Amino acid sequence: MEDWLLFQSLSRIYIYNTKTDQFKITTSKAGIIKMFKVNNTIYYQDRVEGLLKLENGVPKPVLQSNYFENKIIVGVYTIKNNLLVVTQNHGVVTIKNNVVQDWDVNLNPQLSNYSIYSSLQLQDASLLLGTISNGIIQIDANGKIFQNINQANGLGNNTVLSIFQDIESNIWLALDNGINCININSPFRIFNDDHGALGTVYTTLIYDNTLYLGTNQGLFYKKIDKPDFKPVINTNGQVWSLKIIDNQLFCGHNSGTFIINNNVAKRIASVEGTWDIKAIKDNPNLLIQGNYNGLNILEKKMVFGNLEIRLKGLIIPQDFLSFQKTMKY
């Protein structure tokens, strides 16, 4: 830190000036857990006195309370002009004007099942937490979890002992078993279907902040910021196509055509093998779909005040030319 070199032991902080050879020692009777550099200030946790900061080599308490008693601090940062403190088993809090509060009211309950061992504030101001049993958890600048990377989806081990970000923004993790490197800014994400729960993917689509996968085993979905896929009810079998028409999600399936609402599928046509569905220009109440048996027409109607979509009929080959002249799709 500038001309000073600091060493932290379990009971002392040694402060050495590399230019003048001046030497200072800060001593703790109860013991020092960890030391942190935040901007141009050194913070450390005393087992009895809590969170302290060094001013001209003299320790001063950050809080006038014993909030951090029996809590282990694993990281101290600043965010939005507040001091941000990461604890091992009690979540993440902010300190401003001697007041401690949860960084986000929904965050700490989500972290309650994890023991946090390491942390790092990344160059984009997001926070990376290294856990003992669940890999890394990434939290955005507003306190929302948006990514979890663990052994199930790529890490070599679930225990993250140290985190480092290099000049190219790569994340280096010191694990309980080896070292991993993560290109955190990559546009690609890998999902390993180790248990074969999804099957072979035929089609994908993003709708309403949800990623849908149509596979040979059905339709699956997950929120963009969540790690796991769930099956859409009533879609067992092969899914050939997914389309959004008039803000309605259609699923082309081996057993017919479905519409998806609240991740539940309702079959609207039982003609097998719906390869594709398209709107018909200048005919807003009609849709055309390709099936195993050829082309079929769906019709949208109001039934007792509710919009319903039903199969109108098959376009037989001899009628196709005349149909083609009147319909543009």
mmCIF file of C-alpha atoms in Angstrom:
data_model
loop_
_atom_site.group_PDB
_atom_site.id
_atom_site.type_symbol
_atom_site.label_atom_id
_atom_site.label_comp_id
_atom_site.label_asym_id
_atom_site.label_seq_id
_atom_site.Cartn_x
_atom_site.Cartn_y
_atom_site.Cartn_z
ATOM 1 C CA MET A 1 0.000 0.000 0.000
ATOM 2 C CA GLU A 2 1.949 3.008 -1.366
ATOM 3 C CA ASP A 3 5.347 2.784 0.395
ATOM 4 C CA TRP A 4 4.078 0.451 3.115
ATOM 5 C CA LEU A 5 4.233 -3.315 3.179
ATOM 6 C CA LEU A 6 1.844 -5.057 5.577
ATOM 7 C CA PHE A 7 2.036 -8.587 6.972
ATOM 8 C CA GLN A 8 -0.787 -10.126 8.969
ATOM 9 C CA SER A 9 -0.277 -12.944 11.438
ATOM 10 C CA LEU A 10 -2.837 -14.469 13.788
ATOM 11 C CA SER A 11 -2.146 -11.864 16.450
ATOM 12 C CA ARG A 12 -0.331 -8.933 14.819
ATOM 13 C CA ILE A 13 -0.113 -6.681 11.783
ATOM 14 C CA TYR A 14 3.460 -5.687 10.891
ATOM 15 C CA ILE A 15 3.740 -2.427 8.925
ATOM 16 C CA TYR A 16 7.030 -1.760 7.159
ATOM 17 C CA ASN A 17 8.003 1.329 5.159
ATOM 18 C CA THR A 18 10.086 0.210 2.198
ATOM 19 C CA LYS A 19 11.734 3.639 1.785
ATOM 20 C CA THR A 20 12.496 4.702 5.352
ATOM 21 C CA ASP A 21 12.750 1.253 6.993
ATOM 22 C CA GLN A 22 10.276 2.496 9.604
ATOM 23 C CA PHE A 23 8.527 -0.351 11.399
ATOM 24 C CA LYS A 24 5.178 -0.400 13.216
ATOM 25 C CA ILE A 25 3.300 -3.228 14.936
ATOM 26 C CA THR A 26 -0.430 -3.442 15.681
ATOM 27 C CA THR A 27 -1.182 -6.129 18.259
ATOM 28 C CA SER A 28 -4.399 -7.965 19.134
ATOM 29 C CA LYS A 29 -4.806 -9.840 22.418
ATOM 30 C CA ALA A 30 -7.710 -11.936 21.157
ATOM 31 C CA GLY A 31 -6.387 -12.578 17.641
ATOM 32 C CA ILE A 32 -6.795 -11.303 14.087
ATOM 33 C CA ILE A 33 -8.923 -13.287 11.633
ATOM 34 C CA LYS A 34 -8.323 -11.527 8.296
ATOM 35 C CA MET A 35 -7.052 -8.240 6.869
ATOM 36 C CA PHE A 36 -8.607 -6.398 3.894
ATOM 37 C CA LYS A 37 -7.515 -3.538 1.666
ATOM 38 C CA VAL A 38 -10.438 -1.353 0.516
ATOM 39 C CA ASN A 39 -9.414 1.548 -1.717
ATOM 40 C CA ASN A 40 -6.728 3.236 0.412
ATOM 41 C CA THR A 41 -7.828 1.906 3.782
ATOM 42 C CA ILE A 42 -6.837 -1.245 5.657
ATOM 43 C CA TYR A 43 -9.594 -3.077 7.555
ATOM 44 C CA TYR A 44 -9.208 -6.133 9.753
ATOM 45 C CA GLN A 45 -11.315 -8.238 12.078
ATOM 46 C CA ASP A 46 -10.357 -8.575 15.729
ATOM 47 C CA ARG A 47 -11.944 -11.575 17.431
ATOM 48 C CA VAL A 48 -13.224 -9.399 20.307
ATOM 49 C CA GLU A 49 -13.344 -5.824 19.003
ATOM 50 C CA GLY A 50 -14.986 -6.656 15.677
ATOM 51 C CA LEU A 51 -14.245 -4.760 12.466
ATOM 52 C CA LEU A 52 -11.463 -2.184 12.759
ATOM 53 C CA LYS A 53 -9.635 0.096 10.348
ATOM 54 C CA LEU A 54 -6.109 1.472 10.483
ATOM 55 C CA GLU A 55 -5.626 5.229 10.423
ATOM 56 C CA ASN A 56 -1.944 6.222 10.456
ATOM 57 C CA GLY A 57 -1.207 2.793 11.886
ATOM 58 C CA VAL A 58 -3.718 3.233 14.731
ATOM 59 C CA PRO A 59 -6.733 0.853 14.911
ATOM 60 C CA LYS A 60 -10.193 2.422 15.141
ATOM 61 C CA PRO A 61 -13.567 0.637 15.372
ATOM 62 C CA VAL A 62 -15.844 0.833 12.330
ATOM 63 C CA LEU A 63 -18.989 0.214 14.419
ATOM 64 C CA GLN A 64 -20.052 1.287 17.874
ATOM 65 C CA SER A 65 -21.715 -2.085 18.387
ATOM 66 C CA ASN A 66 -20.746 -5.745 18.719
ATOM 67 C CA TYR A 67 -22.636 -6.796 15.560
ATOM 68 C CA PHE A 68 -19.741 -8.893 14.238
ATOM 69 C CA GLU A 69 -19.202 -10.756 17.488
ATOM 70 C CA ASN A 70 -19.234 -14.530 16.753
ATOM 71 C CA LYS A 71 -19.297 -13.788 13.014
ATOM 72 C CA ILE A 72 -16.375 -14.386 10.642
ATOM 73 C CA ILE A 73 -15.775 -11.736 7.966
ATOM 74 C CA VAL A 74 -14.461 -13.051 4.645
ATOM 75 C CA GLY A 75 -14.593 -9.861 2.567
ATOM 76 C CA VAL A 76 -14.912 -6.069 2.835
ATOM 77 C CA TYR A 77 -15.697 -3.859 -0.184
ATOM 78 C CA THR A 78 -17.461 -0.634 -1.127
ATOM 79 C CA ILE A 79 -20.579 -0.373 -3.238
ATOM 80 C CA LYS A 80 -22.719 2.708 -3.882
ATOM 81 C CA ASN A 81 -20.743 4.623 -1.214
ATOM 82 C CA ASN A 82 -21.545 1.988 1.416
ATOM 83 C CA LEU A 83 -19.189 -0.437 3.091
ATOM 84 C CA LEU A 84 -20.092 -3.980 2.012
ATOM 85 C CA VAL A 85 -19.183 -6.810 4.396
ATOM 86 C CA VAL A 86 -19.334 -10.525 3.499
ATOM 87 C CA THR A 87 -19.586 -12.958 6.407
ATOM 88 C CA GLN A 88 -18.974 -16.667 6.432
ATOM 89 C CA ASN A 89 -22.377 -17.835 7.698
ATOM 90 C CA HIS A 90 -24.493 -14.694 8.160
ATOM 91 C CA GLY A 91 -24.844 -13.324 4.649
ATOM 92 C CA VAL A 92 -23.825 -9.953 3.218
ATOM 93 C CA VAL A 93 -24.505 -6.629 4.953
ATOM 94 C CA THR A 94 -23.858 -2.949 4.335
ATOM 95 C CA ILE A 95 -22.626 -0.345 6.812
ATOM 96 C CA LYS A 96 -23.491 3.327 6.540
ATOM 97 C CA ASN A 97 -23.551 5.936 9.297
ATOM 98 C CA ASN A 98 -22.943 3.239 11.933
ATOM 99 C CA VAL A 99 -26.031 1.307 10.783
ATOM 100 C CA VAL A 100 -25.845 -2.337 9.650
ATOM 101 C CA GLN A 101 -28.493 -3.736 7.331
ATOM 102 C CA ASP A 102 -28.926 -6.596 4.875
ATOM 103 C CA TRP A 103 -27.615 -5.750 1.423
ATOM 104 C CA ASP A 104 -30.807 -7.229 -0.051
ATOM 105 C CA VAL A 105 -33.722 -8.601 1.960
ATOM 106 C CA ASN A 106 -33.977 -11.726 -0.208
ATOM 107 C CA LEU A 107 -30.243 -12.451 -0.494
ATOM 108 C CA ASN A 108 -29.261 -13.620 2.980
ATOM 109 C CA PRO A 109 -32.017 -16.267 3.258
ATOM 110 C CA GLN A 110 -30.716 -17.711 -0.032
ATOM 111 C CA LEU A 111 -27.151 -17.775 1.341
ATOM 112 C CA SER A 112 -28.141 -19.316 4.679
ATOM 113 C CA ASN A 113 -27.449 -22.856 3.439
ATOM 114 C CA TYR A 114 -23.875 -22.068 2.355
ATOM 115 C CA SER A 115 -20.627 -21.503 4.181
ATOM 116 C CA ILE A 116 -18.690 -18.739 2.394
ATOM 117 C CA TYR A 117 -14.922 -19.097 2.542
ATOM 118 C CA SER A 118 -13.663 -16.548 -0.010
ATOM 119 C CA SER A 119 -14.948 -13.549 -1.965
ATOM 120 C CA LEU A 120 -13.956 -11.010 -4.591
ATOM 121 C CA GLN A 121 -15.544 -7.875 -6.016
ATOM 122 C CA LEU A 122 -15.114 -8.090 -9.795
ATOM 123 C CA GLN A 123 -14.256 -5.287 -12.200
ATOM 124 C CA ASP A 124 -17.952 -4.898 -13.120
ATOM 125 C CA ALA A 125 -18.831 -4.330 -9.401
ATOM 126 C CA SER A 126 -20.532 -7.713 -9.107
ATOM 127 C CA LEU A 127 -19.579 -9.922 -6.168
ATOM 128 C CA LEU A 128 -18.206 -13.447 -6.393
ATOM 129 C CA LEU A 129 -18.568 -15.700 -3.350
ATOM 130 C CA GLY A 130 -16.526 -18.878 -3.003
ATOM 131 C CA THR A 131 -18.292 -21.497 -0.881
ATOM 132 C CA ILE A 132 -17.224 -24.641 0.932
ATOM 133 C CA SER A 133 -19.758 -26.947 -0.711
ATOM 134 C CA ASN A 134 -21.431 -25.209 -3.676
ATOM 135 C CA GLY A 135 -18.727 -23.651 -5.863
ATOM 136 C CA ILE A 136 -19.063 -19.950 -6.654
ATOM 137 C CA ILE A 137 -22.108 -17.682 -6.446
ATOM 138 C CA GLN A 138 -22.158 -14.455 -8.476
ATOM 139 C CA ILE A 139 -24.238 -11.514 -7.254
ATOM 140 C CA ASP A 140 -24.935 -8.370 -9.267
ATOM 141 C CA ALA A 141 -24.397 -4.809 -8.018
ATOM 142 C CA ASN A 142 -27.983 -4.729 -6.686
ATOM 143 C CA GLY A 143 -27.609 -7.796 -4.479
ATOM 144 C CA LYS A 144 -29.342 -10.332 -6.762
ATOM 145 C CA ILE A 145 -27.908 -13.805 -7.389
ATOM 146 C CA PHE A 146 -27.668 -14.421 -11.119
ATOM 147 C CA GLN A 147 -25.169 -17.251 -11.504
ATOM 148 C CA ASN A 148 -23.976 -20.333 -9.658
ATOM 149 C CA ILE A 149 -21.099 -22.426 -10.985
ATOM 150 C CA ASN A 150 -20.307 -25.639 -9.146
ATOM 151 C CA GLN A 151 -19.041 -29.155 -9.744
ATOM 152 C CA ALA A 152 -22.315 -30.184 -11.383
ATOM 153 C CA ASN A 153 -21.881 -27.626 -14.166
ATOM 154 C CA GLY A 154 -18.151 -27.452 -14.706
ATOM 155 C CA LEU A 155 -15.950 -26.844 -11.644
ATOM 156 C CA GLY A 156 -13.391 -29.435 -10.689
ATOM 157 C CA ASN A 157 -14.405 -29.173 -7.035
ATOM 158 C CA ASN A 158 -17.044 -27.420 -4.917
ATOM 159 C CA THR A 159 -14.676 -25.882 -2.334
ATOM 160 C CA VAL A 160 -13.325 -22.473 -3.410
ATOM 161 C CA LEU A 161 -10.466 -21.326 -1.171
ATOM 162 C CA SER A 162 -9.325 -18.248 -3.108
ATOM 163 C CA ILE A 163 -10.479 -16.096 -6.042
ATOM 164 C CA PHE A 164 -8.438 -13.901 -8.390
ATOM 165 C CA GLN A 165 -9.386 -11.875 -11.473
ATOM 166 C CA ASP A 166 -6.643 -11.233 -14.020
ATOM 167 C CA ILE A 167 -6.175 -8.267 -16.361
ATOM 168 C CA GLU A 168 -8.276 -9.975 -19.078
ATOM 169 C CA SER A 169 -11.163 -10.513 -16.613
ATOM 170 C CA ASN A 170 -10.596 -14.271 -16.360
ATOM 171 C CA ILE A 171 -11.486 -15.720 -12.959
ATOM 172 C CA TRP A 172 -8.956 -18.027 -11.306
ATOM 173 C CA LEU A 173 -10.151 -20.290 -8.512
ATOM 174 C CA ALA A 174 -7.962 -22.085 -6.007
ATOM 175 C CA LEU A 175 -10.000 -25.179 -5.198
ATOM 176 C CA ASP A 176 -9.670 -27.889 -2.614
ATOM 177 C CA ASN A 177 -8.399 -30.022 -5.501
ATOM 178 C CA GLY A 178 -6.522 -28.020 -8.138
ATOM 179 C CA ILE A 179 -7.029 -24.725 -9.994
ATOM 180 C CA ASN A 180 -9.819 -23.705 -12.381
ATOM 181 C CA CYS A 181 -10.031 -20.756 -14.773
ATOM 182 C CA ILE A 182 -13.370 -19.281 -15.865
ATOM 183 C CA ASN A 183 -13.935 -16.899 -18.751
ATOM 184 C CA ILE A 184 -16.661 -15.048 -16.882
ATOM 185 C CA ASN A 185 -17.479 -12.758 -19.850
ATOM 186 C CA SER A 186 -17.947 -15.541 -22.380
ATOM 187 C CA PRO A 187 -21.275 -15.354 -24.263
ATOM 188 C CA PHE A 188 -21.465 -19.149 -24.044
ATOM 189 C CA ARG A 189 -22.663 -21.290 -21.165
ATOM 190 C CA ILE A 190 -22.366 -25.079 -21.004
ATOM 191 C CA PHE A 191 -25.090 -27.229 -19.486
ATOM 192 C CA ASN A 192 -24.013 -30.813 -18.865
ATOM 193 C CA ASP A 193 -26.954 -33.221 -18.883
ATOM 194 C CA ASP A 194 -25.021 -35.834 -16.906
ATOM 195 C CA HIS A 195 -28.130 -37.788 -15.912
ATOM 196 C CA GLY A 196 -29.791 -37.782 -19.340
ATOM 197 C CA ALA A 197 -32.844 -35.996 -17.971
ATOM 198 C CA LEU A 198 -33.263 -33.726 -21.027
ATOM 199 C CA GLY A 199 -32.313 -35.954 -23.935
ATOM 200 C CA THR A 200 -31.470 -34.692 -27.432
ATOM 201 C CA VAL A 201 -32.313 -31.023 -28.038
ATOM 202 C CA TYR A 202 -34.264 -30.327 -31.263
ATOM 203 C CA THR A 203 -35.363 -26.726 -30.748
ATOM 204 C CA THR A 204 -34.884 -23.827 -28.337
ATOM 205 C CA LEU A 205 -36.594 -20.510 -27.670
ATOM 206 C CA ILE A 206 -36.503 -17.678 -25.114
ATOM 207 C CA TYR A 207 -39.909 -16.357 -24.072
ATOM 208 C CA ASP A 208 -40.880 -14.227 -21.071
ATOM 209 C CA ASN A 209 -37.350 -14.402 -19.588
ATOM 210 C CA THR A 210 -37.539 -18.200 -19.758
ATOM 211 C CA LEU A 211 -35.385 -20.569 -21.813
ATOM 212 C CA TYR A 212 -37.329 -23.464 -23.373
ATOM 213 C CA LEU A 213 -35.726 -26.637 -24.729
ATOM 214 C CA GLY A 214 -37.689 -28.974 -26.970
ATOM 215 C CA THR A 215 -36.112 -32.442 -26.904
ATOM 216 C CA ASN A 216 -36.908 -36.046 -27.760
ATOM 217 C CA GLN A 217 -38.177 -36.416 -24.177
ATOM 218 C CA GLY A 218 -40.464 -33.395 -23.957
ATOM 219 C CA LEU A 219 -40.423 -29.655 -23.343
ATOM 220 C CA PHE A 220 -38.248 -28.245 -20.546
ATOM 221 C CA TYR A 221 -37.852 -24.736 -19.167
ATOM 222 C CA LYS A 222 -35.804 -22.627 -16.766
ATOM 223 C CA LYS A 223 -35.654 -18.950 -15.884
ATOM 224 C CA ILE A 224 -32.632 -17.296 -17.487
ATOM 225 C CA ASP A 225 -30.984 -16.653 -14.103
ATOM 226 C CA LYS A 226 -31.716 -20.111 -12.644
ATOM 227 C CA PRO A 227 -29.498 -23.192 -13.024
ATOM 228 C CA ASP A 228 -31.912 -26.117 -13.425
ATOM 229 C CA PHE A 229 -34.438 -27.169 -16.073
ATOM 230 C CA LYS A 230 -37.931 -28.400 -15.217
ATOM 231 C CA PRO A 231 -40.378 -30.319 -17.426
ATOM 232 C CA VAL A 232 -43.442 -28.612 -18.880
ATOM 233 C CA ILE A 233 -46.493 -30.615 -17.837
ATOM 234 C CA ASN A 234 -48.210 -32.751 -20.520
ATOM 235 C CA THR A 235 -45.327 -32.688 -23.043
ATOM 236 C CA ASN A 236 -43.766 -36.155 -22.727
ATOM 237 C CA GLY A 237 -42.519 -37.198 -26.162
ATOM 238 C CA GLN A 238 -40.731 -35.520 -29.042
ATOM 239 C CA VAL A 239 -40.903 -31.748 -29.428
ATOM 240 C CA TRP A 240 -40.217 -30.606 -33.002
ATOM 241 C CA SER A 241 -40.799 -26.853 -32.930
ATOM 242 C CA LEU A 242 -41.438 -23.801 -30.733
ATOM 243 C CA LYS A 243 -43.043 -20.608 -32.062
ATOM 244 C CA ILE A 244 -44.311 -17.321 -30.640
ATOM 245 C CA ILE A 245 -47.323 -15.978 -32.534
ATOM 246 C CA ASP A 246 -49.323 -13.020 -31.199
ATOM 247 C CA ASN A 247 -47.451 -13.327 -27.893
ATOM 248 C CA GLN A 248 -48.614 -16.938 -27.517
ATOM 249 C CA LEU A 249 -46.119 -19.777 -27.187
ATOM 250 C CA PHE A 250 -46.893 -22.753 -29.463
ATOM 251 C CA CYS A 251 -45.251 -26.149 -29.157
ATOM 252 C CA GLY A 252 -45.122 -28.492 -32.153
ATOM 253 C CA HIS A 253 -45.099 -32.032 -30.810
ATOM 254 C CA ASN A 254 -45.098 -35.609 -32.037
ATOM 255 C CA SER A 255 -48.637 -35.960 -30.695
ATOM 256 C CA GLY A 256 -49.993 -32.654 -32.001
ATOM 257 C CA THR A 257 -49.976 -28.939 -31.296
ATOM 258 C CA PHE A 258 -49.884 -27.394 -27.817
ATOM 259 C CA ILE A 259 -50.096 -23.902 -26.401
ATOM 260 C CA ILE A 260 -48.032 -23.167 -23.290
ATOM 261 C CA ASN A 261 -49.413 -21.051 -20.447
ATOM 262 C CA ASN A 262 -47.668 -20.778 -17.062
ATOM 263 C CA ASN A 263 -45.458 -23.695 -18.137
ATOM 264 C CA VAL A 264 -48.413 -26.023 -18.534
ATOM 265 C CA ALA A 265 -49.190 -27.429 -21.998
ATOM 266 C CA LYS A 266 -52.715 -27.639 -23.446
ATOM 267 C CA ARG A 267 -53.229 -29.607 -26.657
ATOM 268 C CA ILE A 268 -55.271 -27.710 -29.243
ATOM 269 C CA ALA A 269 -54.802 -30.098 -32.191
ATOM 270 C CA SER A 270 -54.183 -33.837 -32.118
ATOM 271 C CA VAL A 271 -52.858 -34.209 -35.685
ATOM 272 C CA GLU A 272 -49.517 -35.959 -35.197
ATOM 273 C CA GLY A 273 -46.115 -34.470 -35.955
ATOM 274 C CA THR A 274 -46.348 -30.672 -35.955
ATOM 275 C CA TRP A 275 -43.111 -29.607 -37.631
ATOM 276 C CA ASP A 276 -43.841 -25.903 -37.924
ATOM 277 C CA ILE A 277 -46.562 -23.272 -37.380
ATOM 278 C CA LYS A 278 -46.880 -19.950 -39.185
ATOM 279 C CA ALA A 279 -49.216 -17.000 -39.292
ATOM 280 C CA ILE A 280 -51.086 -16.339 -42.552
ATOM 281 C CA LYS A 281 -50.783 -12.833 -43.926
ATOM 282 C CA ASP A 282 -54.067 -10.885 -44.099
ATOM 283 C CA ASN A 283 -55.845 -13.712 -42.242
ATOM 284 C CA PRO A 284 -55.272 -12.969 -38.541
ATOM 285 C CA ASN A 285 -57.673 -15.687 -37.399
ATOM 286 C CA LEU A 286 -55.885 -18.484 -39.266
ATOM 287 C CA LEU A 287 -52.609 -20.332 -38.754
ATOM 288 C CA ILE A 288 -50.997 -22.925 -40.992
ATOM 289 C CA GLN A 289 -49.023 -25.859 -39.689
ATOM 290 C CA GLY A 290 -47.015 -28.665 -41.266
ATOM 291 C CA ASN A 291 -47.729 -32.199 -40.000
ATOM 292 C CA TYR A 292 -46.886 -35.773 -40.869
ATOM 293 C CA ASN A 293 -50.022 -35.882 -43.055
ATOM 294 C CA GLY A 294 -49.398 -32.543 -44.797
ATOM 295 C CA LEU A 295 -50.645 -28.985 -44.163
ATOM 296 C CA ASN A 296 -53.392 -28.157 -41.653
ATOM 297 C CA ILE A 297 -55.223 -24.971 -40.730
ATOM 298 C CA LEU A 298 -55.828 -23.712 -37.195
ATOM 299 C CA GLU A 299 -58.593 -21.188 -36.545
ATOM 300 C CA LYS A 300 -58.833 -18.693 -33.688
ATOM 301 C CA LYS A 301 -62.376 -18.143 -32.374
ATOM 302 C CA MET A 302 -64.065 -16.461 -29.436
ATOM 303 C CA VAL A 303 -66.004 -19.070 -27.439
ATOM 304 C CA PHE A 304 -68.081 -17.735 -24.534
ATOM 305 C CA GLY A 305 -65.847 -14.685 -24.347
ATOM 306 C CA ASN A 306 -62.593 -16.667 -24.388
ATOM 307 C CA LEU A 307 -60.180 -17.006 -27.282
ATOM 308 C CA GLU A 308 -59.748 -20.593 -28.414
ATOM 309 C CA ILE A 309 -57.596 -22.092 -31.159
ATOM 310 C CA ARG A 310 -58.946 -25.186 -32.878
ATOM 311 C CA LEU A 311 -58.085 -27.351 -35.853
ATOM 312 C CA LYS A 312 -60.115 -26.290 -38.885
ATOM 313 C CA GLY A 313 -59.040 -28.964 -41.326
ATOM 314 C CA LEU A 314 -56.521 -30.531 -43.669
ATOM 315 C CA ILE A 315 -55.455 -28.964 -46.958
ATOM 316 C CA ILE A 316 -55.644 -31.866 -49.387
ATOM 317 C CA PRO A 317 -53.130 -31.857 -52.295
ATOM 318 C CA GLN A 318 -55.644 -31.070 -55.056
ATOM 319 C CA ASP A 319 -56.830 -27.993 -53.152
ATOM 320 C CA PHE A 320 -53.385 -26.634 -52.420
ATOM 321 C CA LEU A 321 -52.926 -24.638 -55.616
ATOM 322 C CA SER A 322 -56.178 -22.761 -55.147
ATOM 323 C CA PHE A 323 -55.402 -22.243 -51.497
ATOM 324 C CA GLN A 324 -51.954 -20.908 -52.357
ATOM 325 C CA LYS A 325 -53.476 -18.254 -54.607
ATOM 326 C CA THR A 326 -55.671 -16.870 -51.848
ATOM 327 C CA MET A 327 -53.365 -17.188 -48.841
ATOM 328 C CA LYS A 328 -49.984 -15.604 -48.250
ATOM 329 C CA TYR A 329 -47.911 -17.088 -45.450
#
